PDB file of C-alpha atoms in Angstrom:
ATOM      1  CA  GLY A  27     -61.511 238.838  49.321  1.00 68.00           C
ATOM      2  CA  ALA A  28     -62.070 242.556  48.859  1.00 84.00           C
ATOM      3  CA  VAL A  29     -65.362 243.910  47.484  1.00 92.00           C
ATOM      4  CA  VAL A  30     -66.059 246.544  45.392  1.00 96.00           C
ATOM      5  CA  SER A  31     -69.716 247.882  44.393  1.00 97.00           C
ATOM      6  CA  GLN A  32     -70.648 250.016  41.527  1.00 98.00           C
ATOM      7  CA  HIS A  33     -74.075 252.135  41.162  1.00 97.00           C
ATOM      8  CA  PRO A  34     -76.154 252.146  39.202  1.00 98.00           C
ATOM      9  CA  SER A  35     -75.420 248.584  37.252  1.00 97.00           C
ATOM     10  CA  ARG A  36     -77.682 249.663  34.594  1.00 97.00           C
ATOM     11  CA  VAL A  37     -78.495 253.222  33.188  1.00 97.00           C
ATOM     12  CA  ILE A  38     -80.191 254.547  30.168  1.00 97.00           C
ATOM     13  CA  CYS A  39     -80.110 258.196  29.656  1.00 96.00           C
ATOM     14  CA  LYS A  40     -81.229 260.910  26.906  1.00 97.00           C
ATOM     15  CA  SER A  41     -78.517 262.315  24.528  1.00 97.00           C
ATOM     16  CA  GLY A  42     -77.097 265.417  26.100  1.00 97.00           C
ATOM     17  CA  THR A  43     -77.702 264.771  30.028  1.00 97.00           C
ATOM     18  CA  SER A  44     -75.010 264.002  32.593  1.00 97.00           C
ATOM     19  CA  VAL A  45     -74.810 260.209  34.393  1.00 98.00           C
ATOM     20  CA  LYS A  46     -72.651 259.501  37.656  1.00 98.00           C
ATOM     21  CA  ILE A  47     -71.288 256.060  38.409  1.00 98.00           C
ATOM     22  CA  GLU A  48     -70.221 255.476  41.627  1.00 97.00           C
ATOM     23  CA  CYS A  49     -67.734 253.011  42.678  1.00 97.00           C
ATOM     24  CA  ARG A  50     -67.017 252.116  46.128  1.00 96.00           C
ATOM     25  CA  SER A  51     -64.599 249.886  47.926  1.00 94.00           C
ATOM     26  CA  LEU A  52     -66.557 248.111  50.886  1.00 94.00           C
ATOM     27  CA  ASP A  53     -64.521 246.606  53.176  1.00 90.00           C
ATOM     28  CA  PHE A  54     -61.090 248.590  52.566  1.00 88.00           C
ATOM     29  CA  GLN A  55     -59.808 251.575  51.802  1.00 88.00           C
ATOM     30  CA  ALA A  56     -58.569 252.332  48.458  1.00 87.00           C
ATOM     31  CA  THR A  57     -56.316 255.456  47.599  1.00 84.00           C
ATOM     32  CA  THR A  58     -56.221 254.576  44.078  1.00 89.00           C
ATOM     33  CA  MET A  59     -59.225 253.638  41.729  1.00 93.00           C
ATOM     34  CA  PHE A  60     -59.442 253.202  38.024  1.00 94.00           C
ATOM     35  CA  TRP A  61     -61.853 253.873  35.560  1.00 96.00           C
ATOM     36  CA  TYR A  62     -62.197 251.680  32.351  1.00 96.00           C
ATOM     37  CA  ARG A  63     -64.063 251.441  29.377  1.00 97.00           C
ATOM     38  CA  GLN A  64     -65.071 248.236  27.702  1.00 96.00           C
ATOM     39  CA  PHE A  65     -67.064 248.370  24.050  1.00 95.00           C
ATOM     40  CA  PRO A  66     -69.126 245.430  22.691  1.00 91.00           C
ATOM     41  CA  LYS A  67     -66.162 242.436  21.721  1.00 89.00           C
ATOM     42  CA  GLN A  68     -63.234 244.596  23.051  1.00 92.00           C
ATOM     43  CA  SER A  69     -61.486 244.549  25.794  1.00 93.00           C
ATOM     44  CA  LEU A  70     -61.379 246.556  28.892  1.00 94.00           C
ATOM     45  CA  MET A  71     -59.380 250.042  28.229  1.00 94.00           C
ATOM     46  CA  LEU A  72     -58.651 252.329  30.640  1.00 93.00           C
ATOM     47  CA  MET A  73     -59.616 255.709  31.026  1.00 95.00           C
ATOM     48  CA  ALA A  74     -58.018 257.482  34.020  1.00 94.00           C
ATOM     49  CA  THR A  75     -56.570 256.870  37.516  1.00 91.00           C
ATOM     50  CA  SER A  76     -58.186 258.224  40.254  1.00 89.00           C
ATOM     51  CA  ASN A  77     -56.124 259.384  43.540  1.00 86.00           C
ATOM     52  CA  GLU A  78     -57.835 259.999  46.693  1.00 84.00           C
ATOM     53  CA  GLY A  79     -57.519 263.864  47.240  1.00 83.00           C
ATOM     54  CA  SER A  80     -56.085 264.572  43.871  1.00 85.00           C
ATOM     55  CA  LYS A  81     -56.937 265.410  40.589  1.00 88.00           C
ATOM     56  CA  ALA A  82     -57.398 262.134  37.872  1.00 91.00           C
ATOM     57  CA  THR A  83     -54.884 261.327  35.639  1.00 91.00           C
ATOM     58  CA  TYR A  84     -56.328 260.831  32.168  1.00 94.00           C
ATOM     59  CA  GLU A  85     -55.168 258.461  29.443  1.00 92.00           C
ATOM     60  CA  GLN A  86     -54.301 260.024  26.042  1.00 93.00           C
ATOM     61  CA  GLY A  87     -57.583 260.908  24.285  1.00 93.00           C
ATOM     62  CA  VAL A  88     -60.113 260.764  26.984  1.00 95.00           C
ATOM     63  CA  GLU A  89     -61.639 264.055  27.688  1.00 94.00           C
ATOM     64  CA  LYS A  90     -61.240 265.184  31.063  1.00 93.00           C
ATOM     65  CA  ASP A  91     -63.782 267.519  30.728  1.00 95.00           C
ATOM     66  CA  LYS A  92     -66.471 265.123  29.419  1.00 96.00           C
ATOM     67  CA  PHE A  93     -65.363 262.373  32.113  1.00 97.00           C
ATOM     68  CA  LEU A  94     -65.280 264.294  35.295  1.00 96.00           C
ATOM     69  CA  ILE A  95     -63.795 261.841  38.231  1.00 95.00           C
ATOM     70  CA  ASN A  96     -63.926 262.875  41.719  1.00 92.00           C
ATOM     71  CA  HIS A  97     -62.277 260.762  44.382  1.00 89.00           C
ATOM     72  CA  ALA A  98     -63.463 262.564  47.474  1.00 83.00           C
ATOM     73  CA  SER A  99     -62.860 259.660  50.182  1.00 90.00           C
ATOM     74  CA  LEU A 100     -60.983 256.520  50.615  1.00 90.00           C
ATOM     75  CA  THR A 101     -63.772 254.332  49.812  1.00 93.00           C
ATOM     76  CA  LEU A 102     -65.653 256.604  46.905  1.00 94.00           C
ATOM     77  CA  SER A 103     -64.590 257.502  43.267  1.00 95.00           C
ATOM     78  CA  THR A 104     -67.112 259.317  40.935  1.00 96.00           C
ATOM     79  CA  LEU A 105     -67.656 259.311  37.232  1.00 97.00           C
ATOM     80  CA  THR A 106     -69.319 261.682  35.611  1.00 97.00           C
ATOM     81  CA  VAL A 107     -70.361 261.468  31.851  1.00 98.00           C
ATOM     82  CA  THR A 108     -71.682 264.921  30.878  1.00 97.00           C
ATOM     83  CA  SER A 109     -73.493 265.496  27.830  1.00 96.00           C
ATOM     84  CA  ALA A 110     -73.605 262.093  27.028  1.00 97.00           C
ATOM     85  CA  HIS A 111     -73.989 261.484  23.458  1.00 96.00           C
ATOM     86  CA  PRO A 112     -74.673 257.758  21.801  1.00 96.00           C
ATOM     87  CA  GLU A 113     -71.301 257.010  21.502  1.00 96.00           C
ATOM     88  CA  ASP A 114     -70.651 257.259  25.387  1.00 97.00           C
ATOM     89  CA  SER A 115     -72.714 253.896  25.375  1.00 97.00           C
ATOM     90  CA  SER A 116     -70.372 251.597  27.080  1.00 97.00           C
ATOM     91  CA  PHE A 117     -69.606 249.086  29.991  1.00 97.00           C
ATOM     92  CA  TYR A 118     -67.894 251.120  32.658  1.00 98.00           C
ATOM     93  CA  ILE A 119     -65.639 249.250  35.019  1.00 97.00           C
ATOM     94  CA  CYS A 120     -64.007 250.887  37.756  1.00 97.00           C
ATOM     95  CA  SER A 121     -61.333 248.931  40.383  1.00 95.00           C
ATOM     96  CA  ALA A 122     -59.905 249.829  43.454  1.00 92.00           C
ATOM     97  CA  GLN A 123     -56.421 249.144  44.589  1.00 86.00           C
ATOM     98  CA  THR A 124     -55.680 247.913  48.271  1.00 79.00           C
ATOM     99  CA  SER A 125     -53.073 249.938  50.074  1.00 68.00           C
ATOM    100  CA  GLY A 126     -50.947 247.845  52.669  1.00 60.00           C
ATOM    101  CA  GLY A 127     -51.384 244.816  54.337  1.00 53.00           C
ATOM    102  CA  PRO A 128     -51.183 241.346  53.325  1.00 48.00           C
ATOM    103  CA  SER A 129     -52.650 241.911  49.828  1.00 50.00           C
ATOM    104  CA  SER A 130     -50.562 245.347  49.113  1.00 58.00           C
ATOM    105  CA  TYR A 131     -51.698 246.938  45.898  1.00 65.00           C
ATOM    106  CA  GLU A 132     -54.217 244.123  44.425  1.00 77.00           C
ATOM    107  CA  GLN A 133     -56.665 245.277  42.319  1.00 85.00           C
ATOM    108  CA  TYR A 134     -60.319 244.569  42.808  1.00 90.00           C
ATOM    109  CA  PHE A 135     -62.968 245.030  40.257  1.00 95.00           C
ATOM    110  CA  GLY A 136     -66.426 246.289  40.706  1.00 97.00           C
ATOM    111  CA  PRO A 137     -69.175 244.432  38.711  1.00 97.00           C
ATOM    112  CA  GLY A 138     -69.716 247.266  35.859  1.00 97.00           C
ATOM    113  CA  THR A 139     -72.117 249.939  34.815  1.00 98.00           C
ATOM    114  CA  ARG A 140     -74.024 249.402  31.689  1.00 97.00           C
ATOM    115  CA  LEU A 141     -74.824 252.982  29.991  1.00 98.00           C
ATOM    116  CA  THR A 142     -77.370 253.378  27.358  1.00 97.00           C
ATOM    117  CA  VAL A 143     -77.804 256.770  25.801  1.00 97.00           C
ATOM    118  CA  THR A 144     -80.507 257.420  23.461  1.00 96.00           C
TER     119      THR A 144
ATOM    120  CA  ASP B  27     -45.247 246.106  31.295  1.00 64.00           C
ATOM    121  CA  ALA B  28     -44.257 243.248  29.166  1.00 66.00           C
ATOM    122  CA  LYS B  29     -46.543 242.239  26.176  1.00 88.00           C
ATOM    123  CA  THR B  30     -48.160 239.012  26.502  1.00 94.00           C
ATOM    124  CA  THR B  31     -49.715 236.833  23.718  1.00 95.00           C
ATOM    125  CA  GLN B  32     -52.550 234.489  23.982  1.00 97.00           C
ATOM    126  CA  PRO B  33     -54.865 232.341  21.486  1.00 97.00           C
ATOM    127  CA  PRO B  34     -58.139 234.060  20.996  1.00 96.00           C
ATOM    128  CA  SER B  35     -60.068 231.156  21.884  1.00 97.00           C
ATOM    129  CA  MET B  36     -60.242 227.840  23.354  1.00 98.00           C
ATOM    130  CA  ASP B  37     -63.075 224.946  23.778  1.00 97.00           C
ATOM    131  CA  CYS B  38     -63.183 222.671  26.594  1.00 96.00           C
ATOM    132  CA  ALA B  39     -65.121 219.628  27.565  1.00 97.00           C
ATOM    133  CA  GLU B  40     -66.912 220.154  30.958  1.00 97.00           C
ATOM    134  CA  GLY B  41     -65.028 218.467  33.475  1.00 97.00           C
ATOM    135  CA  ARG B  42     -61.838 218.191  31.681  1.00 97.00           C
ATOM    136  CA  ALA B  43     -58.790 220.308  32.395  1.00 97.00           C
ATOM    137  CA  ALA B  44     -58.536 223.634  30.594  1.00 98.00           C
ATOM    138  CA  ASN B  45     -55.256 224.702  29.598  1.00 98.00           C
ATOM    139  CA  LEU B  46     -54.531 228.217  28.942  1.00 98.00           C
ATOM    140  CA  PRO B  47     -51.334 229.219  27.467  1.00 98.00           C
ATOM    141  CA  CYS B  48     -49.576 232.588  27.695  1.00 97.00           C
ATOM    142  CA  ASN B  49     -46.266 234.054  25.867  1.00 97.00           C
ATOM    143  CA  HIS B  50     -44.642 236.630  28.041  1.00 95.00           C
ATOM    144  CA  SER B  51     -41.409 236.556  26.234  1.00 94.00           C
ATOM    145  CA  THR B  52     -40.046 240.171  26.874  1.00 91.00           C
ATOM    146  CA  ILE B  53     -41.089 239.789  30.682  1.00 92.00           C
ATOM    147  CA  SER B  54     -38.375 241.267  32.994  1.00 88.00           C
ATOM    148  CA  GLY B  55     -37.423 239.491  36.488  1.00 86.00           C
ATOM    149  CA  ASN B  56     -39.207 242.050  38.652  1.00 85.00           C
ATOM    150  CA  GLU B  57     -42.702 241.474  36.741  1.00 88.00           C
ATOM    151  CA  TYR B  58     -45.480 239.181  37.849  1.00 90.00           C
ATOM    152  CA  VAL B  59     -47.777 236.931  35.795  1.00 93.00           C
ATOM    153  CA  TYR B  60     -51.414 237.790  37.053  1.00 92.00           C
ATOM    154  CA  TRP B  61     -54.225 235.931  35.037  1.00 95.00           C
ATOM    155  CA  TYR B  62     -57.477 237.339  35.559  1.00 95.00           C
ATOM    156  CA  ARG B  63     -61.074 236.446  33.920  1.00 97.00           C
ATOM    157  CA  GLN B  64     -64.218 237.949  32.474  1.00 97.00           C
ATOM    158  CA  ILE B  65     -67.496 236.379  32.754  1.00 96.00           C
ATOM    159  CA  HIS B  66     -69.695 238.059  29.993  1.00 91.00           C
ATOM    160  CA  SER B  67     -71.249 241.261  31.596  1.00 89.00           C
ATOM    161  CA  GLN B  68     -69.303 241.347  34.872  1.00 94.00           C
ATOM    162  CA  GLY B  69     -66.151 242.707  36.062  1.00 95.00           C
ATOM    163  CA  PRO B  70     -62.770 241.031  35.790  1.00 95.00           C
ATOM    164  CA  GLN B  71     -62.412 238.631  38.506  1.00 94.00           C
ATOM    165  CA  TYR B  72     -59.119 237.531  39.863  1.00 91.00           C
ATOM    166  CA  ILE B  73     -57.872 234.266  39.785  1.00 94.00           C
ATOM    167  CA  ILE B  74     -54.088 233.752  40.662  1.00 93.00           C
ATOM    168  CA  HIS B  75     -50.598 235.506  39.985  1.00 91.00           C
ATOM    169  CA  GLY B  76     -47.000 234.323  40.268  1.00 92.00           C
ATOM    170  CA  LEU B  77     -43.453 235.505  40.216  1.00 92.00           C
ATOM    171  CA  LYS B  78     -41.415 232.283  39.320  1.00 92.00           C
ATOM    172  CA  ASN B  79     -42.692 229.322  41.295  1.00 90.00           C
ATOM    173  CA  ASN B  80     -45.972 227.295  39.986  1.00 94.00           C
ATOM    174  CA  GLU B  81     -48.863 228.721  42.370  1.00 95.00           C
ATOM    175  CA  THR B  82     -51.833 226.963  43.078  1.00 96.00           C
ATOM    176  CA  ASN B  83     -55.335 228.200  44.867  1.00 94.00           C
ATOM    177  CA  GLU B  84     -58.780 227.112  45.054  1.00 94.00           C
ATOM    178  CA  MET B  85     -59.535 228.093  41.277  1.00 94.00           C
ATOM    179  CA  ALA B  86     -56.535 226.975  39.404  1.00 97.00           C
ATOM    180  CA  SER B  87     -52.808 226.223  38.756  1.00 98.00           C
ATOM    181  CA  LEU B  88     -50.320 228.547  37.665  1.00 98.00           C
ATOM    182  CA  ILE B  89     -47.294 227.059  35.541  1.00 98.00           C
ATOM    183  CA  ILE B  90     -44.836 229.270  34.412  1.00 97.00           C
ATOM    184  CA  THR B  91     -41.703 228.125  32.941  1.00 96.00           C
ATOM    185  CA  GLU B  92     -38.309 228.051  34.020  1.00 95.00           C
ATOM    186  CA  ASP B  93     -37.393 230.941  31.701  1.00 95.00           C
ATOM    187  CA  ARG B  94     -40.338 232.694  32.431  1.00 95.00           C
ATOM    188  CA  LYS B  95     -41.333 233.525  28.479  1.00 95.00           C
ATOM    189  CA  SER B  96     -44.086 231.751  29.199  1.00 97.00           C
ATOM    190  CA  SER B  97     -47.033 230.528  31.502  1.00 97.00           C
ATOM    191  CA  THR B  98     -50.120 228.219  31.636  1.00 98.00           C
ATOM    192  CA  LEU B  99     -53.227 228.434  33.547  1.00 98.00           C
ATOM    193  CA  ILE B 100     -54.963 225.606  34.510  1.00 98.00           C
ATOM    194  CA  LEU B 101     -58.573 224.693  35.296  1.00 98.00           C
ATOM    195  CA  PRO B 102     -58.359 221.400  36.739  1.00 97.00           C
ATOM    196  CA  HIS B 103     -62.275 220.738  36.341  1.00 96.00           C
ATOM    197  CA  ALA B 104     -63.750 222.968  33.865  1.00 97.00           C
ATOM    198  CA  THR B 105     -67.474 223.482  34.578  1.00 97.00           C
ATOM    199  CA  LEU B 106     -69.612 225.363  32.149  1.00 97.00           C
ATOM    200  CA  ARG B 107     -69.533 228.330  34.732  1.00 96.00           C
ATOM    201  CA  ASP B 108     -65.837 228.593  33.697  1.00 97.00           C
ATOM    202  CA  THR B 109     -66.861 230.058  30.033  1.00 98.00           C
ATOM    203  CA  ALA B 110     -65.445 233.379  30.459  1.00 98.00           C
ATOM    204  CA  VAL B 111     -62.522 235.668  28.875  1.00 97.00           C
ATOM    205  CA  TYR B 112     -59.157 234.883  30.451  1.00 98.00           C
ATOM    206  CA  TYR B 113     -56.639 238.013  30.710  1.00 97.00           C
ATOM    207  CA  CYS B 114     -52.666 236.984  30.960  1.00 97.00           C
ATOM    208  CA  ILE B 115     -51.450 240.402  32.166  1.00 94.00           C
ATOM    209  CA  VAL B 116     -47.570 240.710  33.313  1.00 91.00           C
ATOM    210  CA  ARG B 117     -46.608 243.867  36.042  1.00 84.00           C
ATOM    211  CA  LEU B 118     -44.734 245.009  38.472  1.00 72.00           C
ATOM    212  CA  TYR B 119     -46.201 243.706  41.941  1.00 62.00           C
ATOM    213  CA  SER B 120     -46.161 246.026  44.730  1.00 55.00           C
ATOM    214  CA  ASN B 121     -45.450 249.659  45.062  1.00 51.00           C
ATOM    215  CA  SER B 122     -47.100 250.114  41.623  1.00 54.00           C
ATOM    216  CA  GLY B 123     -50.287 252.236  41.074  1.00 64.00           C
ATOM    217  CA  TYR B 124     -50.204 251.205  37.466  1.00 74.00           C
ATOM    218  CA  ALA B 125     -53.192 250.083  35.836  1.00 80.00           C
ATOM    219  CA  LEU B 126     -53.712 246.105  34.353  1.00 85.00           C
ATOM    220  CA  ASN B 127     -53.079 246.272  30.865  1.00 85.00           C
ATOM    221  CA  PHE B 128     -55.716 243.963  29.439  1.00 90.00           C
ATOM    222  CA  GLY B 129     -54.908 242.449  26.067  1.00 90.00           C
ATOM    223  CA  LYS B 130     -57.769 240.803  23.907  1.00 92.00           C
ATOM    224  CA  GLY B 131     -57.554 237.683  26.302  1.00 96.00           C
ATOM    225  CA  THR B 132     -58.261 234.045  25.364  1.00 97.00           C
ATOM    226  CA  SER B 133     -62.012 233.316  25.213  1.00 97.00           C
ATOM    227  CA  LEU B 134     -62.708 229.780  26.815  1.00 98.00           C
ATOM    228  CA  LEU B 135     -66.113 228.117  26.100  1.00 98.00           C
ATOM    229  CA  VAL B 136     -66.658 224.995  28.101  1.00 98.00           C
ATOM    230  CA  THR B 137     -69.157 222.517  26.095  1.00 97.00           C
ATOM    231  CA  PRO B 138     -71.178 220.070  28.052  1.00 96.00           C
TER     232      PRO B 138
END
């Protein structure tokens, strides 16, 4: 099946700094990628939808100036958490959607990035 | 997307079949039933999906009732590595840029 990678897998940063998380589709092109956040013992919550070459669409309550998303190519989307605070500590997961072919519009998930803000 | 209801937790003995139910009484005719699972601290993993007919793959079987208001995911011979949270999701298939709406899922514990 299609493979999605995330980097880094874990990151610890100080409060006030920015952190960039990369999401790559390794063997397919993804015009659409999604970013989710998951707090401990909770389900995945959609943060934003990232479309290649256009601005991301953010879910209600998600600050677009704090969570910057760039989908510059068909295989890479980045999420930058700006001026991170301890409450931003979470598990961030991306998914990439295939576009065309036998598995049209299926979603494949990355392994997640554990962010800890101290 | 239609809402789904799943039991919060289930236990299953290793080697036995795990049957995970899901209610989706408001499902519409063109919505598919998808199952994903999430092992602790990992990204969700696709398991199976179906529309009307029962489906089977190397991981599991999906049984959908005739009225499509409920379904059951069957892991025929559960192993300890099947311990995970299982999510039943109803969504449109194809031509859809919609994200998956994860509910609370069922936490399956497979015991020795």
